mmCIF file of C-alpha atoms in Angstrom:
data_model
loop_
_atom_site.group_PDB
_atom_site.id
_atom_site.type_symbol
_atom_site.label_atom_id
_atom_site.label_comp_id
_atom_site.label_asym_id
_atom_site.label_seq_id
_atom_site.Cartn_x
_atom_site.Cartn_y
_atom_site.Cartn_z
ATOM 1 C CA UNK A 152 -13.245 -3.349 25.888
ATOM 2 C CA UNK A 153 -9.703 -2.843 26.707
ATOM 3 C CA UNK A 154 -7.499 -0.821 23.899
ATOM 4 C CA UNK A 155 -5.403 -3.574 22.860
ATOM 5 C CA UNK A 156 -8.673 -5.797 21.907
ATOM 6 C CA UNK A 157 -9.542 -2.280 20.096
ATOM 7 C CA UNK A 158 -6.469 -2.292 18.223
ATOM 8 C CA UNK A 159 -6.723 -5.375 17.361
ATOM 9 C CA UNK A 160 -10.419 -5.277 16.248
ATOM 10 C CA UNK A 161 -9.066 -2.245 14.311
ATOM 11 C CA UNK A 162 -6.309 -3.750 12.936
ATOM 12 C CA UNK A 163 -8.368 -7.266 11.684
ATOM 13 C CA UNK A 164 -10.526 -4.893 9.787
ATOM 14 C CA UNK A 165 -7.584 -3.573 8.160
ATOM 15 C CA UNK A 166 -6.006 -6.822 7.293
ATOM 16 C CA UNK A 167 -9.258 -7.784 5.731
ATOM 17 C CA UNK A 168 -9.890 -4.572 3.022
ATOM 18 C CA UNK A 169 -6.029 -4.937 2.401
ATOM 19 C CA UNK A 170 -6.684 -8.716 1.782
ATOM 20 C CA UNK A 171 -9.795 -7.914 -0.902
ATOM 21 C CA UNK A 172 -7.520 -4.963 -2.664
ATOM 22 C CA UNK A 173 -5.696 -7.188 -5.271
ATOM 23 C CA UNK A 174 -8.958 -9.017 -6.423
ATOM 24 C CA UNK A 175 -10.721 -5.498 -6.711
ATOM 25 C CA UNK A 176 -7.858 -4.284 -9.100
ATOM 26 C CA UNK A 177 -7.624 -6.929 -11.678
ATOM 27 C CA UNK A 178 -11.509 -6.077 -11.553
ATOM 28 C CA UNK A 179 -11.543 -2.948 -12.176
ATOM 29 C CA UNK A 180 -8.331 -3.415 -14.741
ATOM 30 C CA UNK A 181 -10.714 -5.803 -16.917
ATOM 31 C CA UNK A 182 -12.053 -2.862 -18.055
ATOM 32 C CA UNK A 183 -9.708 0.378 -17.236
ATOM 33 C CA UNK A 184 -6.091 1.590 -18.462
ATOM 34 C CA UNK A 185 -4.486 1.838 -14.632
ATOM 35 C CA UNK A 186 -4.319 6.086 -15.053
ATOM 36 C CA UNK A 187 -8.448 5.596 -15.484
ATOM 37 C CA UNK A 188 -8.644 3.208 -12.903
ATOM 38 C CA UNK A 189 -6.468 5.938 -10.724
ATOM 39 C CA UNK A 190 -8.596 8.439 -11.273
ATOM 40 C CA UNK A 191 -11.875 7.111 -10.115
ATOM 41 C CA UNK A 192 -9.966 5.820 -7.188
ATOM 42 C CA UNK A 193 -8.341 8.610 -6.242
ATOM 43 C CA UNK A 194 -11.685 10.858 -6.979
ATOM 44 C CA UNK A 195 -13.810 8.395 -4.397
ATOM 45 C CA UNK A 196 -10.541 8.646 -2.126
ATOM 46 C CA UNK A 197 -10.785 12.320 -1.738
ATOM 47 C CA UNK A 198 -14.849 12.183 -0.942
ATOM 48 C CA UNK A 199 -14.534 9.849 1.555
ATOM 49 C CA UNK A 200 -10.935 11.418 3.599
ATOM 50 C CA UNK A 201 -12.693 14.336 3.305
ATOM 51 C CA UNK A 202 -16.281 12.749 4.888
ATOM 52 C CA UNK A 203 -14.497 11.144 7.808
ATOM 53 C CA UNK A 204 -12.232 14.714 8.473
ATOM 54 C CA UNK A 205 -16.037 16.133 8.619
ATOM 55 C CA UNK A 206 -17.633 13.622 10.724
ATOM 56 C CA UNK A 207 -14.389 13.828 13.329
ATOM 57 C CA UNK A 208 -14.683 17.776 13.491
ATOM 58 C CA UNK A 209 -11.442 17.575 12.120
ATOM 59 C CA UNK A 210 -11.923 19.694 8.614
ATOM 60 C CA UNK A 211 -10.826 22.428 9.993
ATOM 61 C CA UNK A 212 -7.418 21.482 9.841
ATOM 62 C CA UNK A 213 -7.420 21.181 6.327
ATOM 63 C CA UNK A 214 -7.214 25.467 6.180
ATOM 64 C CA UNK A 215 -4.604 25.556 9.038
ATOM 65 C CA UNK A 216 -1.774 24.717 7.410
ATOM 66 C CA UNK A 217 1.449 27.181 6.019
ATOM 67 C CA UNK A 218 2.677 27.557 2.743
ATOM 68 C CA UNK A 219 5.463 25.183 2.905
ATOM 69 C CA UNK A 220 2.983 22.549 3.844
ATOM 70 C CA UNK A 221 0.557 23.113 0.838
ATOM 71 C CA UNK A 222 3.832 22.775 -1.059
ATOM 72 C CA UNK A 223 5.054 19.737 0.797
ATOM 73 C CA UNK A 224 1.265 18.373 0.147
ATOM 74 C CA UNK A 225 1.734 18.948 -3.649
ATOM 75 C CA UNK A 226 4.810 17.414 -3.732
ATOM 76 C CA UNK A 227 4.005 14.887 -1.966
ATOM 77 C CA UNK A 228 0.614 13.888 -3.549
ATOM 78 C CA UNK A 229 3.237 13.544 -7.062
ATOM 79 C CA UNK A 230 4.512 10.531 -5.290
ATOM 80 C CA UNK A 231 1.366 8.916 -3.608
ATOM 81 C CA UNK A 232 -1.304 8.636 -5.016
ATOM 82 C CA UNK A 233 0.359 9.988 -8.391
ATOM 83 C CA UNK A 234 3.399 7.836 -9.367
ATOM 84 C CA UNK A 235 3.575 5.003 -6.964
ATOM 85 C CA UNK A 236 -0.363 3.728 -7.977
ATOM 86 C CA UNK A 237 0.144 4.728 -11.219
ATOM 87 C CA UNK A 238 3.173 2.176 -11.420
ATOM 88 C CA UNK A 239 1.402 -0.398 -8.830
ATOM 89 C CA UNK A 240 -1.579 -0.434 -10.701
ATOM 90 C CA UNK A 241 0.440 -1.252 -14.267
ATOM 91 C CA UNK A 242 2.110 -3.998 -12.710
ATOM 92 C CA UNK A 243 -1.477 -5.360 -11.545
ATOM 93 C CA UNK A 244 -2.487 -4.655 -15.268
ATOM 94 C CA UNK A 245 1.036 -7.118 -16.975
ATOM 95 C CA UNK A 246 0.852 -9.453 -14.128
ATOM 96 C CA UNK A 247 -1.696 -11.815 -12.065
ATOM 97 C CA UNK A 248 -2.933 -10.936 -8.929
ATOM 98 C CA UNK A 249 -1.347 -13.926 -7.152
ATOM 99 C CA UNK A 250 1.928 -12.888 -8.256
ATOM 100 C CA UNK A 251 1.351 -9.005 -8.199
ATOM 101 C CA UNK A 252 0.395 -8.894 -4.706
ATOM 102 C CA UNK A 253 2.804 -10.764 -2.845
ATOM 103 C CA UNK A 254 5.619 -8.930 -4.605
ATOM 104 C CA UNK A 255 4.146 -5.249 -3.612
ATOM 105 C CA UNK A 256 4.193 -6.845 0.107
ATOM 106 C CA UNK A 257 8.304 -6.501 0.029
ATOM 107 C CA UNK A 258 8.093 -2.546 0.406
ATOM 108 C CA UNK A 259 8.747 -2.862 4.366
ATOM 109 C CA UNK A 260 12.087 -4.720 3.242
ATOM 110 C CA UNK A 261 13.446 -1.973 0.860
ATOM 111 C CA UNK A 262 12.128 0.274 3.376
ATOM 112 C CA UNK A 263 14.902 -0.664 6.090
ATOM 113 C CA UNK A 264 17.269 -0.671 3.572
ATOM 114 C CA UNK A 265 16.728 2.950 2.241
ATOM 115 C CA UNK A 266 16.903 3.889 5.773
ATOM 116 C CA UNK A 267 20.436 3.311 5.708
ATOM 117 C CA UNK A 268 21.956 5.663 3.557
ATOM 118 C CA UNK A 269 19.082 8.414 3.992
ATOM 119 C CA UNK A 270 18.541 8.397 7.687
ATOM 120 C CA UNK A 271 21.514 6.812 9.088
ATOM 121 C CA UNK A 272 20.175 3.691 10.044
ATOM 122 C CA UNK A 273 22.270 0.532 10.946
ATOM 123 C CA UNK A 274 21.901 -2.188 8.619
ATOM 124 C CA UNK A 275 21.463 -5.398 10.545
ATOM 125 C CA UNK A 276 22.652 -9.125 9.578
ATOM 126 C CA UNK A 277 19.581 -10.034 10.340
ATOM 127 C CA UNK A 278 18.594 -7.186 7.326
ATOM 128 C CA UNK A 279 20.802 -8.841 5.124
ATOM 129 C CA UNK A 280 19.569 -12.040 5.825
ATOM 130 C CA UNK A 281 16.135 -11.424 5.330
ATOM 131 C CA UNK A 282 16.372 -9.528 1.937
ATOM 132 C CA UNK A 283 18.291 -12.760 0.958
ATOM 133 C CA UNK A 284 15.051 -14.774 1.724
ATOM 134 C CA UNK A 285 12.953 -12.762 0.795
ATOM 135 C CA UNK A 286 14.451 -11.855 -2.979
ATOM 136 C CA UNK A 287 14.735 -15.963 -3.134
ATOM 137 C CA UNK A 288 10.492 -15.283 -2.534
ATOM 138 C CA UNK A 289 10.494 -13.122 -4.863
ATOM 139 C CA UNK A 290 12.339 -15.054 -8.051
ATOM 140 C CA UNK A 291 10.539 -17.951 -7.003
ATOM 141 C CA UNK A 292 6.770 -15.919 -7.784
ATOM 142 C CA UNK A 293 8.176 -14.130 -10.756
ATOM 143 C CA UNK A 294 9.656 -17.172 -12.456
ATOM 144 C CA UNK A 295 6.451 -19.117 -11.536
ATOM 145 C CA UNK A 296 9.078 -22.236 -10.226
ATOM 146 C CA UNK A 297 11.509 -21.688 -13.092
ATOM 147 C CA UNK A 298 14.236 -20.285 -10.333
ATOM 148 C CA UNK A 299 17.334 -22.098 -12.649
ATOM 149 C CA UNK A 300 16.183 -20.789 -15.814
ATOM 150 C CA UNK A 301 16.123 -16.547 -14.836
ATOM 151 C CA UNK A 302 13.133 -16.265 -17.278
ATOM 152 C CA UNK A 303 10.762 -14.419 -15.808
ATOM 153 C CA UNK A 304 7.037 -14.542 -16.688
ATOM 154 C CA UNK A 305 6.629 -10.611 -17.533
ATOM 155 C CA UNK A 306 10.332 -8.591 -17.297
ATOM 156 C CA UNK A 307 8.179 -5.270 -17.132
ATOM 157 C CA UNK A 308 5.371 -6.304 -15.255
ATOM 158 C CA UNK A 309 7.843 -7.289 -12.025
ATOM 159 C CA UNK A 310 10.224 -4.349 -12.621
ATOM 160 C CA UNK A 311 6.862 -2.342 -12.305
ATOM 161 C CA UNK A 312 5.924 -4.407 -8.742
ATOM 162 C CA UNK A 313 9.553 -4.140 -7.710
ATOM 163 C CA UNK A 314 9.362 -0.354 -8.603
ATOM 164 C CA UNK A 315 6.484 0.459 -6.659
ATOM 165 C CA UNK A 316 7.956 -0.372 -2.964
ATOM 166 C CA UNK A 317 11.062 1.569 -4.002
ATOM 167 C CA UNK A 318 8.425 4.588 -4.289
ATOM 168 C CA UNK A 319 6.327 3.782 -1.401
ATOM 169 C CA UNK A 320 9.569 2.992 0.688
ATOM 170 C CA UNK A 321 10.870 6.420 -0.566
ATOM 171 C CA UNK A 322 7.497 7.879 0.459
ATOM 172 C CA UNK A 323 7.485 6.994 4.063
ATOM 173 C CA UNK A 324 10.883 8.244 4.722
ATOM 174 C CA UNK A 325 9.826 11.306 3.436
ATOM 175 C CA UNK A 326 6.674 11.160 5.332
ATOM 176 C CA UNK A 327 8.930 11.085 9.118
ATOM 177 C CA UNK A 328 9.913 14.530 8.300
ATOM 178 C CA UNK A 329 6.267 15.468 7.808
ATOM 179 C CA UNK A 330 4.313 17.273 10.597
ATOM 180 C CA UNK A 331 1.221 17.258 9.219
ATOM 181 C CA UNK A 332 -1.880 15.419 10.758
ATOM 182 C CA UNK A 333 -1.602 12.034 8.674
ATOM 183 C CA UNK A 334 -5.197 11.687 7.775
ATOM 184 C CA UNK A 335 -5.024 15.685 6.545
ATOM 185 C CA UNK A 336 -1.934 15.052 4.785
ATOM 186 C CA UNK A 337 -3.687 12.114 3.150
ATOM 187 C CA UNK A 338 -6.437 13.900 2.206
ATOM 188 C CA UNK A 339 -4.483 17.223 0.616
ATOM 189 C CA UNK A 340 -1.723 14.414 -1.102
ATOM 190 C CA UNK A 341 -4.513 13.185 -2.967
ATOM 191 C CA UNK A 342 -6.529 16.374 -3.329
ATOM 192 C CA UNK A 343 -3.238 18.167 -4.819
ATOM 193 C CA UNK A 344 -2.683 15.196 -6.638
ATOM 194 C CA UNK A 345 -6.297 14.322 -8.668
ATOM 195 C CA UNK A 346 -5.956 17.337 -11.169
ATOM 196 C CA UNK A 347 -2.329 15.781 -12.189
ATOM 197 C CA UNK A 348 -4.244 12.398 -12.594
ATOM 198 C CA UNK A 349 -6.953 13.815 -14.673
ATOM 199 C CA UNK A 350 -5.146 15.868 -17.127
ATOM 200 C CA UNK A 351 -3.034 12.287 -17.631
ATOM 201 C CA UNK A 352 -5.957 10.656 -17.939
ATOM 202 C CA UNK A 353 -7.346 13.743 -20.504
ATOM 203 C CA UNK A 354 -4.518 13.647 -22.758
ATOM 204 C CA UNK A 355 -3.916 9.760 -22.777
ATOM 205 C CA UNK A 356 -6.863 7.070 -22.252
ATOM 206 C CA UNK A 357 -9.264 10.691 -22.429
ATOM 207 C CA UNK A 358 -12.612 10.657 -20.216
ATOM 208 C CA UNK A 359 -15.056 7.307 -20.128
ATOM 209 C CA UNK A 360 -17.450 5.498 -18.136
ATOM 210 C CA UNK A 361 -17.361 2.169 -17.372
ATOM 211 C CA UNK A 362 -20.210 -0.696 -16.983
ATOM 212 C CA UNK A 363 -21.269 -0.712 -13.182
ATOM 213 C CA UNK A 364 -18.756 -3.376 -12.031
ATOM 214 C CA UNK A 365 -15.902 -2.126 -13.499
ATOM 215 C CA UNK A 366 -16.997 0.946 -11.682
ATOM 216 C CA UNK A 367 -17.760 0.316 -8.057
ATOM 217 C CA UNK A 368 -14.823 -1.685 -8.394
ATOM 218 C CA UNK A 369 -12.499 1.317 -8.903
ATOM 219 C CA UNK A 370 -14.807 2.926 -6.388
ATOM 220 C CA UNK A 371 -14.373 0.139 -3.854
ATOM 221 C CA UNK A 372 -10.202 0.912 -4.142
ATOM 222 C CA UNK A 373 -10.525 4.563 -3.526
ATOM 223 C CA UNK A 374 -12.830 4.228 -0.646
ATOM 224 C CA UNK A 375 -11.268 1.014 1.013
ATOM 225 C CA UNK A 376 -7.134 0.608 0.300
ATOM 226 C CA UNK A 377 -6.653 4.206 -0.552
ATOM 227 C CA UNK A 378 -9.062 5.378 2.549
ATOM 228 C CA UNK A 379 -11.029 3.913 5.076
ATOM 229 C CA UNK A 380 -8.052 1.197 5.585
ATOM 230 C CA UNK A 381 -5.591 4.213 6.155
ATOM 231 C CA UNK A 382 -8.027 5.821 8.447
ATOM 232 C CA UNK A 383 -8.456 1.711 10.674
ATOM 233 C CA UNK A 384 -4.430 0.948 11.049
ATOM 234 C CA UNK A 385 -4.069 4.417 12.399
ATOM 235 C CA UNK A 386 -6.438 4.094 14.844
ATOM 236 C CA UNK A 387 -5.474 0.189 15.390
ATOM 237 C CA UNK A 388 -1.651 1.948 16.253
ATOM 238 C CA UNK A 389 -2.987 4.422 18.115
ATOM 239 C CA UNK A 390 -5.324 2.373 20.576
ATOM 240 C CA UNK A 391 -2.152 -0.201 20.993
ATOM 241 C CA UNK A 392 -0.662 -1.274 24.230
ATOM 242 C CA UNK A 393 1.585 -3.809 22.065
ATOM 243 C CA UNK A 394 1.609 -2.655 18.661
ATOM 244 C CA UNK A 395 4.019 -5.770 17.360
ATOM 245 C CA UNK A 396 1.066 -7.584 18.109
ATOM 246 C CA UNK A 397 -0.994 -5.577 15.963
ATOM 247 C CA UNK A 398 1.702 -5.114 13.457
ATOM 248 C CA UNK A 399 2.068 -8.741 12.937
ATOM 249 C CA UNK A 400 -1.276 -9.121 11.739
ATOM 250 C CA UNK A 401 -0.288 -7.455 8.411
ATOM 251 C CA UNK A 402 1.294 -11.478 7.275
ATOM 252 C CA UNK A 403 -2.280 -12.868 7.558
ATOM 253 C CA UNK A 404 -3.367 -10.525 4.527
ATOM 254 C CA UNK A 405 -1.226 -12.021 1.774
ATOM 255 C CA UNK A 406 -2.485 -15.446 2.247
ATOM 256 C CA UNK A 407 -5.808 -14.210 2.893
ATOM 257 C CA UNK A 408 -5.867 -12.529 -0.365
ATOM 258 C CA UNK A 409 -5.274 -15.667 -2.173
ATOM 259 C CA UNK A 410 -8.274 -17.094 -1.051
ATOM 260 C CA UNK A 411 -10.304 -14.102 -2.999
ATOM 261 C CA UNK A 412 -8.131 -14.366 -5.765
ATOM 262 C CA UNK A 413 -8.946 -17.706 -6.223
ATOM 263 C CA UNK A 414 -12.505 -17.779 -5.237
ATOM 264 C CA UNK A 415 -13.444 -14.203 -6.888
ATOM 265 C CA UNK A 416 -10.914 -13.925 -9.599
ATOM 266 C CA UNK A 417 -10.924 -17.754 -10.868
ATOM 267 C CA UNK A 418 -7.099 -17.505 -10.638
ATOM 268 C CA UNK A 419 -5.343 -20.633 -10.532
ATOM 269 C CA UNK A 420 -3.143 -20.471 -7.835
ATOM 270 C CA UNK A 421 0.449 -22.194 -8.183
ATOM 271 C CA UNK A 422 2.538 -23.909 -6.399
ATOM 272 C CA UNK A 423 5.222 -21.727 -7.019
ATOM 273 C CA UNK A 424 3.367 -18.640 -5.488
ATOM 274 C CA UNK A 425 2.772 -20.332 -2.573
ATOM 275 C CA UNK A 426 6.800 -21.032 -2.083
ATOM 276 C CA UNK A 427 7.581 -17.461 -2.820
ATOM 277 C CA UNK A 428 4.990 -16.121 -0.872
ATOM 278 C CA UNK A 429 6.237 -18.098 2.100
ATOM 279 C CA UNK A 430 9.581 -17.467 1.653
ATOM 280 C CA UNK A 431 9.012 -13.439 1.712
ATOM 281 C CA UNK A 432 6.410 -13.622 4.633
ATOM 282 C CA UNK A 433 9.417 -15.556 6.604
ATOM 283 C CA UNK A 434 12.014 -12.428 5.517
ATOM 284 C CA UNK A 435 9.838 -10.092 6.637
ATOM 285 C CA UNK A 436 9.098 -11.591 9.503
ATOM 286 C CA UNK A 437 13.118 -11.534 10.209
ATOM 287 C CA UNK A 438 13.254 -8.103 9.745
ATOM 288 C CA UNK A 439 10.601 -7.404 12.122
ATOM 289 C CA UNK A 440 10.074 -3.852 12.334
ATOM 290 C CA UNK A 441 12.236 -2.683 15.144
ATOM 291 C CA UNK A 442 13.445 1.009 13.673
ATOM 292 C CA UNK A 443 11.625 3.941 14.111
ATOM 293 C CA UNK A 444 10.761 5.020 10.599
ATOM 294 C CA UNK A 445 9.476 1.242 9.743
ATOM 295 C CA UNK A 446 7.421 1.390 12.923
ATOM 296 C CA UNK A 447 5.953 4.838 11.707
ATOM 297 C CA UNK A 448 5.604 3.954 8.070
ATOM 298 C CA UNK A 449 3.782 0.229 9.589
ATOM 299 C CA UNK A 450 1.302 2.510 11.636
ATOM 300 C CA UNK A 451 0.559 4.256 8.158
ATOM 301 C CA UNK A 452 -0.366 1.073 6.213
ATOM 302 C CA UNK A 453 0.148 0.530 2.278
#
């Protein structure tokens, strides 16, 4: 097998846990606050980084770091997983999945557009025109169809969606400064980062155990989106000849995640998400991800 069909086997398997991610929150949210959920997610996270950095050889790396990098780890374990699930997972909590999810999928826009002022990057027209499609996307979902009227089904629970890819976008231009091996700076985010989760969790929603489902849901996140899908698109990025052509399998996942949101989740799925949803698949597909920093941040995964 030839590395591009690698990648791209890679890569499929990726699109698919991305695709299941949204129906497994609102699962596990039945149940959970989203700093509970985060902590059982972030706990199954850690054991299963830390399993694959085993199984590779690789866990040695973990003690070879300096100073400054156990720092940068800490402080950059505060922003992922810390803040930007915390605020990802509230907006799942306010808002349904069908409209949650395609929203969180305009990080890669904001992402070129923070690259502007904070790494120099030239802003395109075809930037500009592609944030203009994608926002219209993006009205379109949040005023379920209502585009004349401004009213927006849940003011907090957007501003929460549209809050998280400012942090993740803010996250991966941090991350092209970072010299760490990515799967050991995954792992030592999130280790660094669970004992800030749980003493949340302890002085907020305190310290319970949910029914089974609600459980391995939760489980399923940490292990899958906040994990073993990491651990795929690397590889799929690294085995690439052509890595647009993997890269552009990341617009199958939205609509595939509509079809377990409907299926799984019983959510009625309206016509207005399907408009919006197009609308910001076609921006980002304008944008395309021709600068550096949205290549690396792509070859990361979210």
């Amino acid at each position: 097998m030839t590395n591009q069909k690698q990648a791209m086997l890679y890569g499929l398997a990726t699109v698919l846990l991305w695709s299941t991610v949204a129906t497994a929150f609102k699962l596990a949210l039945r149940e959970l606050a989203p700093v509970e959920m985060l902590l059982i997610a972030c706990t199954s996270s850690v054991l299963v980084i830390g399993i694959i950095l085993m199984v590779q050889g690789r866990w040695h790396l973990v003690f070879s770091l300096s100073r400054r990098q156990y720092a940068q780890s800490f402080g950059m374990g505060l922003i992922n997983p810390c803040l930007y699930y915390f605020v990802l997972f509230g907006a799942f909590d306010r808002l349904p999945a069908q409209e949650a999810q395609p929203l969180n999928y305009t990080w890669a826009l904001v992402l070129a557009y923070l690259s502007v002022p904070f790494l120099g990057q030239r802003l395109r027209k075809t930037d500009i025109l592609a944030g203009l499609v994608c926002y219209a996307g993006v009205v379109v979902i949040a005023t379920r169809g209502a585009v004349t009227s401004l009213t927006f089904s849940d003011p907090l629970g957007v501003s929460l969606a549209i809050g998280s890819t400012v942090i993740w976008a803010s996250y991966w231009i941090l991350a092209t400064r970072d010299t760490r091996d990515p799967v050991v700076g995954l792992f030592l985010n999130f280790l660094f980062g669970l004992p800030v989760i749980a003493l949340i969790c302890g002085l907020t929603e305190g310290f319970h155990l949910p029914g089974p489902g609600t459980f391995a849901a939760a489980v399923y996140v940490g292990v899958f989106e906040m994990g073993v899908a990491f651990v795929l698109w690397s590889y799929a990025m690294k085995k690439a000849e052509n890595t647009s052509r993997v890269s552009n399998l990341i617009f199958i996942s939205p609509f595939l995640s509509l079809v377990f949101i409907y299926f799984i989740l019983g959510e009625q799925i309206l016509p207005s998400t399907y408009i919006g949803l197009l609308l910001i698949v076609a921006g980002l597909w304008l944008q395309q991800k021709k600068v550096r920093v949205r290549e690396q941040a792509l070859a990361h995964g979210s």
